[in-house]
Amino acid sequence: MSDGSLTQEEIDALLQGSVNFSTPEGGPAPSLSPEELRKFRALLQNTVASQAANLSMLTGKQVEVQPPEVKAVQAETFIRGLPEQVVKVDIPFTEGTRAAHGYVLDREVSTLIAGLLMGQENVELTEAAVSALQEGLSQMNGPVVTSLGDVSGMTILTAPAQGAEFSRDQLNLDVPEVVTAEYPVVIDGVGHKVIEFFDVPFVRSLVNPSRPSPSQPANQASTSAQGATMAQSQGQPTVWGPGAPQVQQVQFPSFPEGALGPEQQANISLLMDVYMELTVELGRTKKMVKEILAMGEGTIIELDKLAGEPVDILVNHKLIARGEVVVIDENFGVRVTEIISPLERLNELT
């Protein structure tokens, strides 16, 4: 570049954009070509809006997931670049293809997502927090796996998510080389990163349909699926792809401030005037028929609530909060003391 012009190699490097193909000095060359990585990045880029919508729905926060930086790297090299403590969540592909797949996150973003799902602040990485993180990443991963199934023409089934905290020295990805997708994730205006990893043979077979994955059964494309489920939290595997019935988790897109037109704003304003039934439930109990028939004036019914225990607040018969009974002038009222977390509400629906 002494004469001020660019060589063809330098032009190619600039055109590669956010696809990183570099390897450590003296290390093995990447097994995927720049074109293969570009194809895979384009596939993932089409899913970021759905991933953001799923996370927004679960956390109740404004979430933006940006297109990822994609690269092929030796597993040892990737691990050396991680923080001292990380959380790995494995969500391997088990049918359609068998391949390693999952997420690696630092402690900060792990506790942030887990805390939002649990409706708590400053959470520790307890078993409950890791379980909440598993659920959140499983929902975030849904659009990705659906897209992979559509592109491959296979029904892809994943195992239930399994997460744990590791030190960098203890971490093992179980494969020698991985394709990593590093997503910039913005939650309430604060930037974080979430890294998803894939087995290299799986990515190669995906972007080169004529080269099936070695672990893919020969008759997989013609095998009919038995159903679709999203019950990772109950230990059930998840089926995605064109061979399965088109059953999907309901997705509620997030609308950034100012992104709605006048017509949409008017429609939302109409919804704001709709009345919904709000009930405060003091408690419940069960009685035999003979006890109910024997009731009369003065009968005392003991409920399943203890004195001073919060009462349940329901909207359209769905629990949304808890509170304590108060007296306002001559009327009873309720002071809200706890809002049910998005994760608890999601579990009630599934």
PDB file of C-alpha atoms in Angstrom, residues 196-308:
ATOM      1  CA  GLU A 196     -23.740 -18.257  21.062  1.00  0.00           C
ATOM      2  CA  PHE A 197     -21.579 -21.141  19.834  1.00  0.00           C
ATOM      3  CA  PHE A 198     -22.164 -23.829  17.196  1.00  0.00           C
ATOM      4  CA  ASP A 199     -20.339 -26.968  16.116  1.00  0.00           C
ATOM      5  CA  VAL A 200     -18.366 -26.328  12.895  1.00  0.00           C
ATOM      6  CA  PRO A 201     -19.585 -29.432  10.937  1.00  0.00           C
ATOM      7  CA  PHE A 202     -23.192 -28.387  11.590  1.00  0.00           C
ATOM      8  CA  VAL A 203     -22.626 -24.866  10.245  1.00  0.00           C
ATOM      9  CA  ARG A 204     -20.785 -26.243   7.211  1.00  0.00           C
ATOM     10  CA  SER A 205     -23.649 -28.604   6.360  1.00  0.00           C
ATOM     11  CA  LEU A 206     -26.171 -25.800   6.865  1.00  0.00           C
ATOM     12  CA  VAL A 207     -24.586 -23.364   4.404  1.00  0.00           C
ATOM     13  CA  ASN A 208     -23.665 -26.171   1.984  1.00  0.00           C
ATOM     14  CA  PRO A 209     -26.829 -28.305   1.625  1.00  0.00           C
ATOM     15  CA  SER A 210     -25.014 -30.721  -0.693  1.00  0.00           C
ATOM     16  CA  ARG A 211     -22.649 -31.612   2.146  1.00  0.00           C
ATOM     17  CA  PRO A 212     -24.721 -33.223   4.928  1.00  0.00           C
ATOM     18  CA  SER A 213     -23.466 -33.233   8.461  1.00  0.00           C
ATOM     19  CA  PRO A 214     -21.669 -36.522   9.302  1.00  0.00           C
ATOM     20  CA  SER A 215     -23.967 -36.991  12.294  1.00  0.00           C
ATOM     21  CA  GLN A 216     -27.176 -36.426  10.307  1.00  0.00           C
ATOM     22  CA  PRO A 217     -29.192 -39.629   9.686  1.00  0.00           C
ATOM     23  CA  ALA A 218     -29.551 -40.399   5.987  1.00  0.00           C
ATOM     24  CA  ASN A 219     -33.333 -40.569   6.140  1.00  0.00           C
ATOM     25  CA  GLN A 220     -33.761 -37.598   8.477  1.00  0.00           C
ATOM     26  CA  ALA A 221     -35.337 -35.318   5.864  1.00  0.00           C
ATOM     27  CA  SER A 222     -38.203 -37.751   5.320  1.00  0.00           C
ATOM     28  CA  THR A 223     -38.836 -38.480   8.985  1.00  0.00           C
ATOM     29  CA  SER A 224     -42.083 -37.011  10.311  1.00  0.00           C
ATOM     30  CA  ALA A 225     -42.074 -35.141  13.595  1.00  0.00           C
ATOM     31  CA  GLN A 226     -44.146 -36.253  16.544  1.00  0.00           C
ATOM     32  CA  GLY A 227     -45.098 -32.800  17.791  1.00  0.00           C
ATOM     33  CA  ALA A 228     -43.765 -29.502  18.961  1.00  0.00           C
ATOM     34  CA  THR A 229     -43.190 -28.314  22.491  1.00  0.00           C
ATOM     35  CA  MET A 230     -41.362 -25.548  24.275  1.00  0.00           C
ATOM     36  CA  ALA A 231     -41.285 -27.149  27.715  1.00  0.00           C
ATOM     37  CA  GLN A 232     -37.551 -27.123  28.458  1.00  0.00           C
ATOM     38  CA  SER A 233     -38.323 -26.214  32.026  1.00  0.00           C
ATOM     39  CA  GLN A 234     -40.205 -29.506  32.418  1.00  0.00           C
ATOM     40  CA  GLY A 235     -37.294 -31.476  30.942  1.00  0.00           C
ATOM     41  CA  GLN A 236     -38.951 -32.001  27.579  1.00  0.00           C
ATOM     42  CA  PRO A 237     -36.931 -31.628  24.352  1.00  0.00           C
ATOM     43  CA  THR A 238     -37.907 -28.946  21.882  1.00  0.00           C
ATOM     44  CA  VAL A 239     -38.882 -29.586  18.246  1.00  0.00           C
ATOM     45  CA  TRP A 240     -38.401 -26.896  15.633  1.00  0.00           C
ATOM     46  CA  GLY A 241     -38.527 -26.925  11.831  1.00  0.00           C
ATOM     47  CA  PRO A 242     -40.802 -27.576   8.851  1.00  0.00           C
ATOM     48  CA  GLY A 243     -41.440 -31.209   9.755  1.00  0.00           C
ATOM     49  CA  ALA A 244     -43.151 -30.281  13.016  1.00  0.00           C
ATOM     50  CA  PRO A 245     -46.630 -28.814  13.424  1.00  0.00           C
ATOM     51  CA  GLN A 246     -46.468 -25.032  13.271  1.00  0.00           C
ATOM     52  CA  VAL A 247     -46.852 -24.407  17.001  1.00  0.00           C
ATOM     53  CA  GLN A 248     -44.901 -21.408  18.220  1.00  0.00           C
ATOM     54  CA  GLN A 249     -44.546 -19.463  21.426  1.00  0.00           C
ATOM     55  CA  VAL A 250     -46.616 -16.303  21.307  1.00  0.00           C
ATOM     56  CA  GLN A 251     -44.307 -13.381  20.577  1.00  0.00           C
ATOM     57  CA  PHE A 252     -45.066  -9.807  21.577  1.00  0.00           C
ATOM     58  CA  PRO A 253     -42.880  -7.362  19.663  1.00  0.00           C
ATOM     59  CA  SER A 254     -41.409  -4.414  21.471  1.00  0.00           C
ATOM     60  CA  PHE A 255     -42.241  -0.942  20.173  1.00  0.00           C
ATOM     61  CA  PRO A 256     -39.543   1.678  20.704  1.00  0.00           C
ATOM     62  CA  GLU A 257     -40.760   5.094  21.761  1.00  0.00           C
ATOM     63  CA  GLY A 258     -41.810   7.101  18.735  1.00  0.00           C
ATOM     64  CA  ALA A 259     -41.871   4.068  16.413  1.00  0.00           C
ATOM     65  CA  LEU A 260     -45.679   3.937  16.145  1.00  0.00           C
ATOM     66  CA  GLY A 261     -47.673   5.914  13.643  1.00  0.00           C
ATOM     67  CA  PRO A 262     -50.815   7.930  14.467  1.00  0.00           C
ATOM     68  CA  GLU A 263     -53.125   5.058  13.512  1.00  0.00           C
ATOM     69  CA  GLN A 264     -51.335   2.562  15.762  1.00  0.00           C
ATOM     70  CA  GLN A 265     -51.269   5.079  18.602  1.00  0.00           C
ATOM     71  CA  ALA A 266     -55.028   5.574  18.230  1.00  0.00           C
ATOM     72  CA  ASN A 267     -55.613   1.811  18.376  1.00  0.00           C
ATOM     73  CA  ILE A 268     -53.534   1.525  21.538  1.00  0.00           C
ATOM     74  CA  SER A 269     -55.434   4.449  23.065  1.00  0.00           C
ATOM     75  CA  LEU A 270     -58.691   2.577  22.435  1.00  0.00           C
ATOM     76  CA  LEU A 271     -57.304  -0.481  24.224  1.00  0.00           C
ATOM     77  CA  MET A 272     -56.339   1.659  27.209  1.00  0.00           C
ATOM     78  CA  ASP A 273     -60.035   2.430  27.798  1.00  0.00           C
ATOM     79  CA  VAL A 274     -61.056  -1.243  27.991  1.00  0.00           C
ATOM     80  CA  TYR A 275     -62.232  -2.289  31.465  1.00  0.00           C
ATOM     81  CA  MET A 276     -60.709  -5.423  33.003  1.00  0.00           C
ATOM     82  CA  GLU A 277     -61.961  -7.232  36.074  1.00  0.00           C
ATOM     83  CA  LEU A 278     -59.626  -6.865  39.046  1.00  0.00           C
ATOM     84  CA  THR A 279     -60.233  -9.167  42.000  1.00  0.00           C
ATOM     85  CA  VAL A 280     -58.594  -9.288  45.418  1.00  0.00           C
ATOM     86  CA  GLU A 281     -58.693 -12.823  46.781  1.00  0.00           C
ATOM     87  CA  LEU A 282     -58.555 -13.057  50.550  1.00  0.00           C
ATOM     88  CA  GLY A 283     -58.219 -16.830  50.544  1.00  0.00           C
ATOM     89  CA  ARG A 284     -59.795 -20.158  49.657  1.00  0.00           C
ATOM     90  CA  THR A 285     -60.839 -23.380  51.306  1.00  0.00           C
ATOM     91  CA  LYS A 286     -62.606 -26.645  50.503  1.00  0.00           C
ATOM     92  CA  LYS A 287     -65.684 -27.984  52.239  1.00  0.00           C
ATOM     93  CA  MET A 288     -67.642 -31.185  51.894  1.00  0.00           C
ATOM     94  CA  VAL A 289     -71.189 -30.959  50.589  1.00  0.00           C
ATOM     95  CA  LYS A 290     -72.654 -31.776  53.996  1.00  0.00           C
ATOM     96  CA  GLU A 291     -70.649 -28.949  55.593  1.00  0.00           C
ATOM     97  CA  ILE A 292     -71.878 -26.467  52.986  1.00  0.00           C
ATOM     98  CA  LEU A 293     -75.497 -27.557  53.492  1.00  0.00           C
ATOM     99  CA  ALA A 294     -75.086 -27.151  57.254  1.00  0.00           C
ATOM    100  CA  MET A 295     -73.973 -23.523  56.969  1.00  0.00           C
ATOM    101  CA  GLY A 296     -76.101 -20.856  58.553  1.00  0.00           C
ATOM    102  CA  GLU A 297     -75.889 -17.357  59.931  1.00  0.00           C
ATOM    103  CA  GLY A 298     -72.902 -17.057  62.237  1.00  0.00           C
ATOM    104  CA  THR A 299     -70.928 -19.908  60.638  1.00  0.00           C
ATOM    105  CA  ILE A 300     -67.202 -19.144  60.584  1.00  0.00           C
ATOM    106  CA  ILE A 301     -65.240 -20.346  57.548  1.00  0.00           C
ATOM    107  CA  GLU A 302     -61.503 -20.760  58.003  1.00  0.00           C
ATOM    108  CA  LEU A 303     -59.463 -19.857  54.895  1.00  0.00           C
ATOM    109  CA  ASP A 304     -56.064 -21.109  53.745  1.00  0.00           C
ATOM    110  CA  LYS A 305     -54.460 -17.702  54.378  1.00  0.00           C
ATOM    111  CA  LEU A 306     -52.661 -16.847  57.606  1.00  0.00           C
ATOM    112  CA  ALA A 307     -53.351 -13.585  59.406  1.00  0.00           C
ATOM    113  CA  GLY A 308     -51.134 -10.875  57.941  1.00  0.00           C
TER     114      GLY A 308
END
